[in-house]
Amino acid sequence: MSRRPRALITGASSGLGSGYARTLAAEGYDLVLVARREARLEELAEQLRTTQNILAEVAVADLSTRDGIDAVVEIIATQPIDVLINNAGYGLRGTLLGTSAAELNDQDRVLTGAVRDLSLAAARRMQARGRGGIVNVSSLAAVTTMGQYAASKASTLVFTEALAGELKDGPVTVTAVLPGFIRTEFHSRLGVERPGPGLIWLDVDQVVRESLRDARAGKVVSVPGWGYRLAALVAPVVPRPLMRWGSTGFSFARTRRQ
């Protein structure tokens, strides 16, 4: 009897992570759901067990801590994982100068350190088994200068591209997803308004659908939404002074809404 494929998803309790979980469960994947909020994880896991008849395991872990990262690495090292989706992340309300070093370090560990450690652990195991896929959720913010969030997302993008280069022509794929604005709880948690017109906001299902399609096609970088794909093509030729000006303007607007 063949085993069903299994996916591990970080940041699975809400938003994009929950979207990946629902989509993969509907496709027949068993799941390992990772996040800090146990109650929401258990609720989602039970719902997917009941509606999709899959196995859903809950792993409560704080990826801003070494212990939390190590706990998830241990799962990857000891259990078969066919797909890893590094989605955990969060924003900070304050400016760089107004945020403590500890808060910046915690955020960077979630957005960059955990992604690196989990990806490497999974890639080694997947290589040994001869199959697997890794999806790292970066952000289109990676091409901007919007604080530590952008810096960490840029690091994740470059790391993913580098790992994909090492795994080129092998059985394991690695994809960086660069979403633009998505309709999730991200901005409400920050206590800020959603910027811009409604048409720039993507649905979770669209981002999940397009990014999984690109990952399965072996693409190294996935940018969901045709408008954002165009922006990603244009961004490299935008002069950095202009990019800094635009990024600073956005940050000021966000600060005023706090």
PDB file of N, CA and C in Angstrom, residues 193-258:
ATOM      1  N   GLU A 193      -3.963  50.196   8.176  1.00  0.00           N
ATOM      2  CA  GLU A 193      -4.934  50.040   7.107  1.00  0.00           C
ATOM      3  C   GLU A 193      -4.278  49.402   5.891  1.00  0.00           C
ATOM      4  N   ARG A 194      -5.090  48.744   5.096  1.00  0.00           N
ATOM      5  CA  ARG A 194      -4.584  48.209   3.834  1.00  0.00           C
ATOM      6  C   ARG A 194      -4.346  49.357   2.858  1.00  0.00           C
ATOM      7  N   PRO A 195      -3.118  49.500   2.360  1.00  0.00           N
ATOM      8  CA  PRO A 195      -2.840  50.603   1.442  1.00  0.00           C
ATOM      9  C   PRO A 195      -3.323  50.302   0.026  1.00  0.00           C
ATOM     10  N   GLY A 196      -3.522  51.363  -0.744  1.00  0.00           N
ATOM     11  CA  GLY A 196      -3.795  51.201  -2.162  1.00  0.00           C
ATOM     12  C   GLY A 196      -5.215  50.771  -2.480  1.00  0.00           C
ATOM     13  N   PRO A 197      -5.567  50.751  -3.777  1.00  0.00           N
ATOM     14  CA  PRO A 197      -6.908  50.357  -4.218  1.00  0.00           C
ATOM     15  C   PRO A 197      -7.120  48.852  -4.094  1.00  0.00           C
ATOM     16  N   GLY A 198      -8.376  48.447  -4.051  1.00  0.00           N
ATOM     17  CA  GLY A 198      -8.707  47.039  -3.873  1.00  0.00           C
ATOM     18  C   GLY A 198      -8.170  46.132  -4.950  1.00  0.00           C
ATOM     19  N   LEU A 199      -8.006  46.657  -6.161  1.00  0.00           N
ATOM     20  CA  LEU A 199      -7.591  45.794  -7.270  1.00  0.00           C
ATOM     21  C   LEU A 199      -6.168  45.266  -7.123  1.00  0.00           C
ATOM     22  N   ILE A 200      -5.350  45.862  -6.241  1.00  0.00           N
ATOM     23  CA  ILE A 200      -3.981  45.358  -6.064  1.00  0.00           C
ATOM     24  C   ILE A 200      -3.922  44.210  -5.058  1.00  0.00           C
ATOM     25  N   TRP A 201      -5.052  43.898  -4.442  1.00  0.00           N
ATOM     26  CA  TRP A 201      -5.068  42.867  -3.401  1.00  0.00           C
ATOM     27  C   TRP A 201      -5.452  41.522  -4.001  1.00  0.00           C
ATOM     28  N   LEU A 202      -4.626  40.516  -3.744  1.00  0.00           N
ATOM     29  CA  LEU A 202      -4.858  39.173  -4.255  1.00  0.00           C
ATOM     30  C   LEU A 202      -5.539  38.307  -3.205  1.00  0.00           C
ATOM     31  N   ASP A 203      -6.336  37.342  -3.657  1.00  0.00           N
ATOM     32  CA  ASP A 203      -6.932  36.367  -2.766  1.00  0.00           C
ATOM     33  C   ASP A 203      -5.905  35.292  -2.416  1.00  0.00           C
ATOM     34  N   VAL A 204      -6.033  34.745  -1.219  1.00  0.00           N
ATOM     35  CA  VAL A 204      -5.147  33.664  -0.782  1.00  0.00           C
ATOM     36  C   VAL A 204      -5.181  32.510  -1.783  1.00  0.00           C
ATOM     37  N   ASP A 205      -6.367  32.128  -2.237  1.00  0.00           N
ATOM     38  CA  ASP A 205      -6.486  30.975  -3.136  1.00  0.00           C
ATOM     39  C   ASP A 205      -5.708  31.188  -4.428  1.00  0.00           C
ATOM     40  N   GLN A 206      -5.712  32.415  -4.947  1.00  0.00           N
ATOM     41  CA  GLN A 206      -4.968  32.685  -6.180  1.00  0.00           C
ATOM     42  C   GLN A 206      -3.475  32.540  -5.951  1.00  0.00           C
ATOM     43  N   VAL A 207      -2.980  33.081  -4.846  1.00  0.00           N
ATOM     44  CA  VAL A 207      -1.549  32.987  -4.552  1.00  0.00           C
ATOM     45  C   VAL A 207      -1.137  31.534  -4.367  1.00  0.00           C
ATOM     46  N   VAL A 208      -1.937  30.775  -3.629  1.00  0.00           N
ATOM     47  CA  VAL A 208      -1.632  29.358  -3.411  1.00  0.00           C
ATOM     48  C   VAL A 208      -1.647  28.601  -4.735  1.00  0.00           C
ATOM     49  N   ARG A 209      -2.686  28.801  -5.515  1.00  0.00           N
ATOM     50  CA  ARG A 209      -2.834  28.073  -6.773  1.00  0.00           C
ATOM     51  C   ARG A 209      -1.678  28.361  -7.732  1.00  0.00           C
ATOM     52  N   GLU A 210      -1.358  29.638  -7.930  1.00  0.00           N
ATOM     53  CA  GLU A 210      -0.326  29.992  -8.898  1.00  0.00           C
ATOM     54  C   GLU A 210       1.067  29.600  -8.405  1.00  0.00           C
ATOM     55  N   SER A 211       1.321  29.741  -7.111  1.00  0.00           N
ATOM     56  CA  SER A 211       2.649  29.397  -6.604  1.00  0.00           C
ATOM     57  C   SER A 211       2.888  27.890  -6.631  1.00  0.00           C
ATOM     58  N   LEU A 212       1.875  27.096  -6.310  1.00  0.00           N
ATOM     59  CA  LEU A 212       2.037  25.640  -6.392  1.00  0.00           C
ATOM     60  C   LEU A 212       2.210  25.190  -7.845  1.00  0.00           C
ATOM     61  N   ARG A 213       1.488  25.827  -8.743  1.00  0.00           N
ATOM     62  CA  ARG A 213       1.647  25.521 -10.169  1.00  0.00           C
ATOM     63  C   ARG A 213       3.080  25.790 -10.618  1.00  0.00           C
ATOM     64  N   ASP A 214       3.622  26.935 -10.220  1.00  0.00           N
ATOM     65  CA  ASP A 214       4.986  27.279 -10.612  1.00  0.00           C
ATOM     66  C   ASP A 214       6.007  26.348  -9.959  1.00  0.00           C
ATOM     67  N   ALA A 215       5.780  26.010  -8.690  1.00  0.00           N
ATOM     68  CA  ALA A 215       6.703  25.108  -8.002  1.00  0.00           C
ATOM     69  C   ALA A 215       6.733  23.745  -8.673  1.00  0.00           C
ATOM     70  N   ARG A 216       5.575  23.252  -9.056  1.00  0.00           N
ATOM     71  CA  ARG A 216       5.500  21.942  -9.709  1.00  0.00           C
ATOM     72  C   ARG A 216       6.101  21.969 -11.111  1.00  0.00           C
ATOM     73  N   ALA A 217       6.153  23.157 -11.702  1.00  0.00           N
ATOM     74  CA  ALA A 217       6.794  23.306 -13.015  1.00  0.00           C
ATOM     75  C   ALA A 217       8.298  23.490 -12.882  1.00  0.00           C
ATOM     76  N   GLY A 218       8.795  23.538 -11.645  1.00  0.00           N
ATOM     77  CA  GLY A 218      10.228  23.678 -11.422  1.00  0.00           C
ATOM     78  C   GLY A 218      10.747  25.097 -11.479  1.00  0.00           C
ATOM     79  N   LYS A 219       9.854  26.089 -11.411  1.00  0.00           N
ATOM     80  CA  LYS A 219      10.307  27.478 -11.448  1.00  0.00           C
ATOM     81  C   LYS A 219      11.006  27.849 -10.139  1.00  0.00           C
ATOM     82  N   VAL A 220      12.081  28.600 -10.244  1.00  0.00           N
ATOM     83  CA  VAL A 220      12.834  29.010  -9.063  1.00  0.00           C
ATOM     84  C   VAL A 220      12.153  30.184  -8.367  1.00  0.00           C
ATOM     85  N   VAL A 221      11.533  31.073  -9.130  1.00  0.00           N
ATOM     86  CA  VAL A 221      10.843  32.232  -8.575  1.00  0.00           C
ATOM     87  C   VAL A 221       9.414  32.263  -9.113  1.00  0.00           C
ATOM     88  N   SER A 222       8.455  32.438  -8.211  1.00  0.00           N
ATOM     89  CA  SER A 222       7.051  32.542  -8.588  1.00  0.00           C
ATOM     90  C   SER A 222       6.506  33.871  -8.097  1.00  0.00           C
ATOM     91  N   VAL A 223       5.891  34.627  -9.001  1.00  0.00           N
ATOM     92  CA  VAL A 223       5.262  35.891  -8.635  1.00  0.00           C
ATOM     93  C   VAL A 223       3.786  35.810  -9.031  1.00  0.00           C
ATOM     94  N   PRO A 224       2.905  35.521  -8.079  1.00  0.00           N
ATOM     95  CA  PRO A 224       1.481  35.397  -8.413  1.00  0.00           C
ATOM     96  C   PRO A 224       0.864  36.739  -8.811  1.00  0.00           C
ATOM     97  N   GLY A 225      -0.027  36.692  -9.785  1.00  0.00           N
ATOM     98  CA  GLY A 225      -0.723  37.894 -10.233  1.00  0.00           C
ATOM     99  C   GLY A 225       0.007  38.569 -11.373  1.00  0.00           C
ATOM    100  N   TRP A 226      -0.707  38.795 -12.488  1.00  0.00           N
ATOM    101  CA  TRP A 226      -0.015  39.350 -13.658  1.00  0.00           C
ATOM    102  C   TRP A 226       0.528  40.756 -13.393  1.00  0.00           C
ATOM    103  N   GLY A 227      -0.171  41.541 -12.608  1.00  0.00           N
ATOM    104  CA  GLY A 227       0.301  42.891 -12.303  1.00  0.00           C
ATOM    105  C   GLY A 227       1.590  42.866 -11.511  1.00  0.00           C
ATOM    106  N   TYR A 228       1.675  41.959 -10.563  1.00  0.00           N
ATOM    107  CA  TYR A 228       2.891  41.852  -9.770  1.00  0.00           C
ATOM    108  C   TYR A 228       4.036  41.227 -10.573  1.00  0.00           C
ATOM    109  N   ARG A 229       3.696  40.328 -11.504  1.00  0.00           N
ATOM    110  CA  ARG A 229       4.749  39.788 -12.375  1.00  0.00           C
ATOM    111  C   ARG A 229       5.370  40.902 -13.209  1.00  0.00           C
ATOM    112  N   LEU A 230       4.538  41.816 -13.683  1.00  0.00           N
ATOM    113  CA  LEU A 230       5.045  42.961 -14.441  1.00  0.00           C
ATOM    114  C   LEU A 230       5.915  43.839 -13.547  1.00  0.00           C
ATOM    115  N   ALA A 231       5.462  44.069 -12.308  1.00  0.00           N
ATOM    116  CA  ALA A 231       6.244  44.885 -11.375  1.00  0.00           C
ATOM    117  C   ALA A 231       7.598  44.245 -11.081  1.00  0.00           C
ATOM    118  N   ALA A 232       7.614  42.919 -10.964  1.00  0.00           N
ATOM    119  CA  ALA A 232       8.875  42.213 -10.686  1.00  0.00           C
ATOM    120  C   ALA A 232       9.843  42.325 -11.856  1.00  0.00           C
ATOM    121  N   LEU A 233       9.305  42.369 -13.076  1.00  0.00           N
ATOM    122  CA  LEU A 233      10.165  42.526 -14.248  1.00  0.00           C
ATOM    123  C   LEU A 233      10.764  43.929 -14.316  1.00  0.00           C
ATOM    124  N   VAL A 234       9.974  44.916 -13.909  1.00  0.00           N
ATOM    125  CA  VAL A 234      10.405  46.312 -13.994  1.00  0.00           C
ATOM    126  C   VAL A 234      11.348  46.684 -12.848  1.00  0.00           C
ATOM    127  N   ALA A 235      11.139  46.090 -11.681  1.00  0.00           N
ATOM    128  CA  ALA A 235      11.878  46.484 -10.475  1.00  0.00           C
ATOM    129  C   ALA A 235      13.395  46.514 -10.643  1.00  0.00           C
ATOM    130  N   PRO A 236      14.026  45.518 -11.312  1.00  0.00           N
ATOM    131  CA  PRO A 236      15.484  45.544 -11.412  1.00  0.00           C
ATOM    132  C   PRO A 236      16.050  46.741 -12.172  1.00  0.00           C
ATOM    133  N   VAL A 237      15.230  47.372 -13.017  1.00  0.00           N
ATOM    134  CA  VAL A 237      15.747  48.509 -13.780  1.00  0.00           C
ATOM    135  C   VAL A 237      15.351  49.849 -13.159  1.00  0.00           C
ATOM    136  N   VAL A 238      14.605  49.802 -12.052  1.00  0.00           N
ATOM    137  CA  VAL A 238      14.253  51.046 -11.357  1.00  0.00           C
ATOM    138  C   VAL A 238      15.479  51.554 -10.612  1.00  0.00           C
ATOM    139  N   PRO A 239      15.899  52.791 -10.807  1.00  0.00           N
ATOM    140  CA  PRO A 239      17.070  53.316 -10.086  1.00  0.00           C
ATOM    141  C   PRO A 239      16.873  53.192  -8.576  1.00  0.00           C
ATOM    142  N   ARG A 240      17.935  52.786  -7.886  1.00  0.00           N
ATOM    143  CA  ARG A 240      17.803  52.573  -6.445  1.00  0.00           C
ATOM    144  C   ARG A 240      17.390  53.837  -5.686  1.00  0.00           C
ATOM    145  N   PRO A 241      17.864  55.022  -6.067  1.00  0.00           N
ATOM    146  CA  PRO A 241      17.361  56.213  -5.362  1.00  0.00           C
ATOM    147  C   PRO A 241      15.841  56.347  -5.455  1.00  0.00           C
ATOM    148  N   LEU A 242      15.284  56.010  -6.627  1.00  0.00           N
ATOM    149  CA  LEU A 242      13.835  56.079  -6.793  1.00  0.00           C
ATOM    150  C   LEU A 242      13.161  55.007  -5.947  1.00  0.00           C
ATOM    151  N   MET A 243      13.753  53.801  -5.882  1.00  0.00           N
ATOM    152  CA  MET A 243      13.189  52.741  -5.054  1.00  0.00           C
ATOM    153  C   MET A 243      13.234  53.133  -3.575  1.00  0.00           C
ATOM    154  N   ARG A 244      14.326  53.752  -3.157  1.00  0.00           N
ATOM    155  CA  ARG A 244      14.419  54.190  -1.755  1.00  0.00           C
ATOM    156  C   ARG A 244      13.378  55.265  -1.454  1.00  0.00           C
ATOM    157  N   TRP A 245      13.184  56.186  -2.395  1.00  0.00           N
ATOM    158  CA  TRP A 245      12.194  57.243  -2.214  1.00  0.00           C
ATOM    159  C   TRP A 245      10.794  56.648  -2.063  1.00  0.00           C
ATOM    160  N   GLY A 246      10.448  55.720  -2.944  1.00  0.00           N
ATOM    161  CA  GLY A 246       9.134  55.100  -2.881  1.00  0.00           C
ATOM    162  C   GLY A 246       8.939  54.283  -1.614  1.00  0.00           C
ATOM    163  N   SER A 247       9.977  53.570  -1.207  1.00  0.00           N
ATOM    164  CA  SER A 247       9.886  52.747  -0.002  1.00  0.00           C
ATOM    165  C   SER A 247       9.735  53.601   1.243  1.00  0.00           C
ATOM    166  N   THR A 248      10.477  54.699   1.307  1.00  0.00           N
ATOM    167  CA  THR A 248      10.391  55.595   2.457  1.00  0.00           C
ATOM    168  C   THR A 248       9.012  56.240   2.534  1.00  0.00           C
ATOM    169  N   GLY A 249       8.465  56.635   1.396  1.00  0.00           N
ATOM    170  CA  GLY A 249       7.141  57.220   1.375  1.00  0.00           C
ATOM    171  C   GLY A 249       6.087  56.268   1.902  1.00  0.00           C
ATOM    172  N   PHE A 250       6.205  55.000   1.520  1.00  0.00           N
ATOM    173  CA  PHE A 250       5.263  54.000   2.012  1.00  0.00           C
ATOM    174  C   PHE A 250       5.407  53.834   3.515  1.00  0.00           C
ATOM    175  N   SER A 251       6.645  53.793   4.002  1.00  0.00           N
ATOM    176  CA  SER A 251       6.878  53.614   5.441  1.00  0.00           C
ATOM    177  C   SER A 251       6.290  54.766   6.231  1.00  0.00           C
ATOM    178  N   PHE A 252       6.437  56.009   5.740  1.00  0.00           N
ATOM    179  CA  PHE A 252       5.893  57.161   6.449  1.00  0.00           C
ATOM    180  C   PHE A 252       4.374  57.071   6.515  1.00  0.00           C
ATOM    181  N   ALA A 253       3.763  56.668   5.386  1.00  0.00           N
ATOM    182  CA  ALA A 253       2.312  56.553   5.373  1.00  0.00           C
ATOM    183  C   ALA A 253       1.852  55.503   6.370  1.00  0.00           C
ATOM    184  N   ARG A 254       2.610  54.415   6.461  1.00  0.00           N
ATOM    185  CA  ARG A 254       2.237  53.358   7.390  1.00  0.00           C
ATOM    186  C   ARG A 254       2.380  53.827   8.832  1.00  0.00           C
ATOM    187  N   THR A 255       3.434  54.581   9.110  1.00  0.00           N
ATOM    188  CA  THR A 255       3.649  55.088  10.458  1.00  0.00           C
ATOM    189  C   THR A 255       2.528  56.014  10.884  1.00  0.00           C
ATOM    190  N   ARG A 256       2.044  56.834   9.977  1.00  0.00           N
ATOM    191  CA  ARG A 256       0.979  57.778  10.312  1.00  0.00           C
ATOM    192  C   ARG A 256      -0.327  57.067  10.655  1.00  0.00           C
ATOM    193  N   ARG A 257      -0.504  55.840  10.147  1.00  0.00           N
ATOM    194  CA  ARG A 257      -1.745  55.127  10.427  1.00  0.00           C
ATOM    195  C   ARG A 257      -1.717  54.417  11.783  1.00  0.00           C
ATOM    196  N   GLN A 258      -0.603  54.380  12.458  1.00  0.00           N
ATOM    197  CA  GLN A 258      -0.527  53.631  13.707  1.00  0.00           C
ATOM    198  C   GLN A 258      -1.351  54.290  14.796  1.00  0.00           C
TER     199      GLN A 258
END
